[in-house]
Amino acid sequence: MSKRDFYEVLGVGRDANERDIKKAYKRLAMKYHPDRNPGDAAAAESFKEANEAYEVLTDSQKRAAYDQFGHAGVDPNRGGGGGFGGGGFEDIFGDVFGDMFGGGRRGGGRAQARSGADLRYNLELSLEEAVRGVKKELKIPSLSSCDNCKGSGAKPGTSADTCGTCHGSGQVQMRQGFFAVQQACPTCGGRGKVIKDPCNVCHGDGRVEKTKTLSVNIPAGVDTGDRVRLAGEGEAGQMGAPAGDLYVQMHVKDHPIFERDGNNLYCEVPISFTSAALGGEIEVPTLDGRVSLKIPAETQTGRMFRLRGKGVKSVRSHAVGDLICKVIVETPVNLTSRQKELLEELETSFEGNSNKHRPKAEGFFDGVKKFFDDLTK
Ligand SMILES: [Zn+2]
Ligand SMILES: [Zn+2]
């Protein structure tokens, strides 16, 4: 099956900016997240597809390569199902978290014993957790270093010998006609070592299937699509080779009140018809509790009020966003006959001069008149 176009996957145009891409990705990630679609292979596939498209299109280099060469221009993702997938992508948080997690990428490593694969863990967070930061315990099923042989693959008390065929390099030169070709050593399979007495727990691989529990500090301000890298916490390497990294990828769940856009939060606040007309003080929710907000007289529905510094503190720049409250004027319901009378009385008082009290009406009806005048021309 041929791969779908990454822009098509995310449903964005080829000129989409990072924000559009992030938004589109967020929507898909929420929809297809494996935690929400347990056992649904099609959703898992869509999730993987969206992740892959997101990874490429938010990396300016990869995106440029993709735009020019298509799928051939970017590294294919080393697949993987369920909550875990092969990684290999670059850590967008490298600068921020490099120190936090000890940074050090795998050290030199010997010859050809295979390094462990990178793993990805998809972590769902509530908006509050993402905004304030949280410590999470992750249970990661993975290949870990074998305790019995300390990862060497050799029976305790013995050690692996340097391969006699390749003398530890893992490579041999083969002659084919005029050419000398380097090949993986057939004796040791390219590992450079041979084990005479394999460990009876891991059978010489140096790794066993284990579920490990990791505690990870999620910094305040992360958003969907952000990643934290835990160096060396991926799959263990073969025969003591360096381990891969673990990437914890964030998915922030929808919130019943707030919608997040970058560092800003949006919410809608209903206000009464009377408060809107006369002005007054209303209570609005923030992530830290309620605050009061002054509403001026003659406030129209849909008006936005900005509460500076009540948004989200950016994980990268530490800039703080705003809370933007959109007021929605409510039409009163369940009126008694007395209340209806009062409203009719109010309406009567407007008569003869009604547009004076209706700021939108005049312009609107003028527009409508012009529209029909133009039609009949
Ligand atoms: Zn072992
Ligand atoms: Zn060899």
Coordinates of N, CA and C and ligand atoms in Angstrom, one line a residue, residues 163-172 185-194, ligand 2:
C163 N 36.0 -12.6 18.7 CA 35.8 -13.5 17.6 C 37.1 -13.7 16.9
G164 N 37.5 -15.0 16.6 CA 38.7 -15.3 16.0 C 38.7 -15.0 14.5
T165 N 37.6 -15.0 13.9 CA 37.5 -14.8 12.4 C 37.7 -13.3 12.1
C166 N 37.1 -12.4 12.8 CA 37.2 -11.0 12.5 C 38.0 -10.2 13.5
H167 N 38.5 -10.9 14.5 CA 39.3 -10.3 15.5 C 38.6 -9.1 16.2
G168 N 37.3 -9.2 16.3 CA 36.6 -8.3 17.1 C 36.0 -7.1 16.3
S169 N 36.3 -7.0 15.0 CA 35.8 -5.9 14.3 C 34.4 -6.1 13.8
G170 N 34.0 -7.4 13.7 CA 32.6 -7.7 13.3 C 32.5 -7.7 11.8
Q171 N 33.6 -7.3 11.1 CA 33.5 -7.2 9.6 C 34.6 -8.1 9.0
V172 N 34.3 -8.7 7.9 CA 35.4 -9.4 7.2 C 35.4 -8.9 5.7
C185 N 30.7 -10.3 9.7 CA 31.4 -11.6 10.0 C 30.5 -12.7 10.2
P186 N 30.6 -13.8 9.4 CA 29.6 -14.9 9.5 C 29.8 -15.7 10.8
T187 N 30.9 -15.7 11.5 CA 31.1 -16.4 12.7 C 30.4 -15.8 13.9
C188 N 30.5 -14.5 14.0 CA 29.9 -13.9 15.2 C 28.7 -13.1 14.8
G189 N 28.3 -13.1 13.5 CA 27.1 -12.3 13.1 C 27.3 -10.9 13.2
G190 N 28.6 -10.4 13.1 CA 28.8 -9.0 13.1 C 29.0 -8.4 14.5
R191 N 28.9 -9.2 15.5 CA 29.0 -8.7 16.9 C 30.4 -8.5 17.4
G192 N 31.4 -9.2 16.8 CA 32.7 -9.0 17.2 C 33.1 -10.0 18.3
K193 N 32.1 -10.6 18.9 CA 32.4 -11.5 20.1 C 31.6 -12.8 19.9
V194 N 32.2 -13.8 20.4 CA 31.4 -15.1 20.5 C 31.3 -15.6 21.9
Ligands
ZN2 ZN 33.6 -12.3 14.0

